[in-house]
């Protein structure tokens, strides 16, 4: 195993242990490199352990907001990365992407203003409608969360 791969695997193990703790939000803040944590969180979106997936998505929203305060373009890159995962051309399914987009927008009004219409379009026939029922459920949950936070759009 290559050295960089070992380091990534060790970091994923650290993040996994943090997400398992009841005080995961406080513990995740202690991991100084938020960008590295954010990149690692994507791996949990496909996790069958729903609590790890839920916590990773929640933490993604918090950390992307913190990074966005100083570096909004990085936050936009993360939003585009999530959108790309929902694109048929990406070759993936995009599990967790709608929920992560919503969490980011719940934590950051500027990103909500820029991206909410895109997220809503995934649930709108004739727009970017997602045909896959399982993923469409995530879109509906995500849009409902945004409606609760910001009102109907």
Short mmCIF file of C-alpha atoms in Angstrom, two decimals:
data_model
loop_
_atom_site.label_atom_id
_atom_site.label_comp_id
_atom_site.label_asym_id
_atom_site.label_seq_id
_atom_site.Cartn_x
_atom_site.Cartn_y
_atom_site.Cartn_z
CA UNK A 1 0.00 0.00 0.00
CA UNK A 2 1.32 3.42 -0.92
CA UNK A 3 2.12 5.94 1.81
CA UNK A 4 -0.54 8.50 0.72
CA UNK A 5 -3.22 5.82 0.61
CA UNK A 6 -2.26 4.68 4.11
CA UNK A 7 -2.53 8.25 5.41
CA UNK A 8 -5.99 8.65 3.78
CA UNK A 9 -7.18 5.35 5.27
CA UNK A 10 -5.90 6.36 8.70
CA UNK A 11 -7.64 9.74 8.44
CA UNK A 12 -10.91 8.06 7.41
CA UNK A 13 -10.57 5.85 10.48
CA UNK A 14 -10.12 8.95 12.67
CA UNK A 15 -13.17 10.63 11.13
CA UNK A 16 -15.19 7.41 11.53
CA UNK A 17 -14.37 7.26 15.23
CA UNK A 18 -15.31 10.91 15.68
CA UNK A 19 -18.67 10.42 13.93
CA UNK A 20 -19.43 7.47 16.22
CA UNK A 21 -19.11 9.66 19.34
CA UNK A 22 -22.10 11.43 20.84
CA UNK A 23 -20.12 14.69 20.87
CA UNK A 24 -19.10 14.36 17.21
CA UNK A 25 -19.74 18.03 16.39
CA UNK A 26 -17.27 19.24 18.99
CA UNK A 27 -14.75 16.53 18.17
CA UNK A 28 -14.84 17.19 14.43
CA UNK A 29 -13.92 20.83 15.10
CA UNK A 30 -10.68 19.62 16.70
CA UNK A 31 -9.59 18.17 13.36
CA UNK A 32 -7.87 21.28 12.09
CA UNK A 33 -7.91 20.74 8.34
CA UNK A 34 -11.59 21.25 7.53
CA UNK A 35 -11.03 20.79 3.79
CA UNK A 36 -9.48 17.39 4.39
CA UNK A 37 -12.39 16.43 6.66
CA UNK A 38 -14.92 17.62 4.06
CA UNK A 39 -13.28 15.49 1.36
CA UNK A 40 -13.33 12.49 3.69
CA UNK A 41 -17.01 12.98 4.56
CA UNK A 42 -18.05 12.20 0.98
CA UNK A 43 -17.06 8.57 1.59
CA UNK A 44 -19.74 8.23 4.28
CA UNK A 45 -22.61 9.18 1.97
CA UNK A 46 -22.59 5.59 0.69
CA UNK A 47 -22.35 4.06 4.16
CA UNK A 48 -25.04 1.57 5.09
CA UNK A 49 -24.76 2.69 8.70
CA UNK A 50 -27.35 5.43 8.58
CA UNK A 51 -26.08 7.22 11.69
CA UNK A 52 -22.65 7.72 10.11
CA UNK A 53 -24.22 8.95 6.89
CA UNK A 54 -26.56 11.32 8.74
CA UNK A 55 -23.78 12.72 10.89
CA UNK A 56 -21.40 13.09 7.95
CA UNK A 57 -24.04 15.06 6.04
CA UNK A 58 -24.75 17.27 9.05
CA UNK A 59 -21.04 17.92 9.65
CA UNK A 60 -20.56 18.65 5.93
CA UNK A 61 -23.07 21.49 6.25
CA UNK A 62 -21.32 22.93 9.28
CA UNK A 63 -17.77 22.69 7.95
CA UNK A 64 -18.53 23.94 4.44
CA UNK A 65 -20.15 26.98 6.03
CA UNK A 66 -17.07 27.60 8.17
CA UNK A 67 -14.79 27.36 5.15
CA UNK A 68 -17.18 29.52 3.08
CA UNK A 69 -16.83 32.42 5.50
CA UNK A 70 -13.21 32.82 4.41
CA UNK A 71 -13.24 31.07 1.04
CA UNK A 72 -16.65 31.08 -0.65
CA UNK A 73 -15.26 29.70 -3.91
CA UNK A 74 -14.21 26.47 -2.17
CA UNK A 75 -17.78 26.08 -0.89
CA UNK A 76 -19.05 26.55 -4.44
CA UNK A 77 -16.69 23.83 -5.63
CA UNK A 78 -18.19 21.47 -3.04
CA UNK A 79 -21.71 22.35 -4.20
CA UNK A 80 -20.72 21.71 -7.82
CA UNK A 81 -19.11 18.42 -6.81
CA UNK A 82 -22.37 17.36 -5.16
CA UNK A 83 -24.35 18.43 -8.23
CA UNK A 84 -21.96 16.51 -10.49
CA UNK A 85 -22.56 13.34 -8.49
CA UNK A 86 -26.27 13.65 -9.38
CA UNK A 87 -25.50 13.93 -13.09
CA UNK A 88 -25.93 10.76 -15.15
CA UNK A 89 -22.55 11.41 -16.75
CA UNK A 90 -20.78 11.15 -13.40
CA UNK A 91 -21.23 7.39 -13.38
CA UNK A 92 -22.39 7.48 -9.75
CA UNK A 93 -25.74 7.59 -8.03
CA UNK A 94 -25.18 10.64 -5.86
CA UNK A 95 -26.34 9.14 -2.57
CA UNK A 96 -26.44 11.81 0.11
CA UNK A 97 -25.76 14.66 -2.31
CA UNK A 98 -29.21 16.31 -2.08
CA UNK A 99 -29.16 16.07 1.71
CA UNK A 100 -25.63 17.47 1.90
CA UNK A 101 -26.57 20.33 -0.41
CA UNK A 102 -29.52 21.13 1.86
CA UNK A 103 -27.37 21.03 5.02
CA UNK A 104 -24.85 23.38 3.43
CA UNK A 105 -27.61 25.78 2.40
CA UNK A 106 -29.27 25.59 5.82
CA UNK A 107 -25.97 26.72 7.33
CA UNK A 108 -25.15 29.33 4.69
CA UNK A 109 -27.80 31.73 3.34
CA UNK A 110 -25.55 32.97 0.53
CA UNK A 111 -25.20 29.43 -0.83
CA UNK A 112 -28.94 28.94 -0.41
CA UNK A 113 -29.56 32.01 -2.55
CA UNK A 114 -27.19 30.70 -5.22
CA UNK A 115 -28.16 27.00 -5.33
CA UNK A 116 -31.65 26.34 -3.96
CA UNK A 117 -33.31 26.49 -7.38
CA UNK A 118 -30.96 23.79 -8.64
CA UNK A 119 -31.80 21.48 -5.75
CA UNK A 120 -35.51 22.09 -6.23
CA UNK A 121 -35.16 21.33 -9.95
CA UNK A 122 -34.14 17.74 -9.15
CA UNK A 123 -37.68 17.14 -7.90
CA UNK A 124 -39.42 18.97 -10.74
CA UNK A 125 -40.58 17.05 -13.80
CA UNK A 126 -39.36 18.68 -16.98
CA UNK A 127 -36.34 20.19 -15.21
CA UNK A 128 -33.43 18.17 -13.79
CA UNK A 129 -35.86 15.56 -12.48
CA UNK A 130 -34.22 12.55 -10.85
CA UNK A 131 -35.87 9.35 -12.05
CA UNK A 132 -34.35 7.04 -9.47
CA UNK A 133 -36.96 6.77 -6.71
CA UNK A 134 -34.53 6.20 -3.82
CA UNK A 135 -32.54 9.29 -4.66
CA UNK A 136 -35.67 11.30 -5.40
CA UNK A 137 -36.74 10.64 -1.78
CA UNK A 138 -33.54 12.32 -0.64
CA UNK A 139 -34.38 15.30 -2.88
CA UNK A 140 -37.83 15.59 -1.31
CA UNK A 141 -36.44 15.41 2.22
CA UNK A 142 -33.78 17.99 1.33
CA UNK A 143 -36.24 20.42 -0.22
CA UNK A 144 -38.59 20.07 2.77
CA UNK A 145 -35.72 20.96 5.11
CA UNK A 146 -35.04 24.09 3.06
CA UNK A 147 -38.72 25.03 3.06
CA UNK A 148 -38.78 24.68 6.85
CA UNK A 149 -35.70 26.88 7.20
CA UNK A 150 -36.45 29.57 4.61
CA UNK A 151 -40.14 29.19 3.75
CA UNK A 152 -41.67 28.05 0.50
CA UNK A 153 -39.70 28.86 -2.66
#
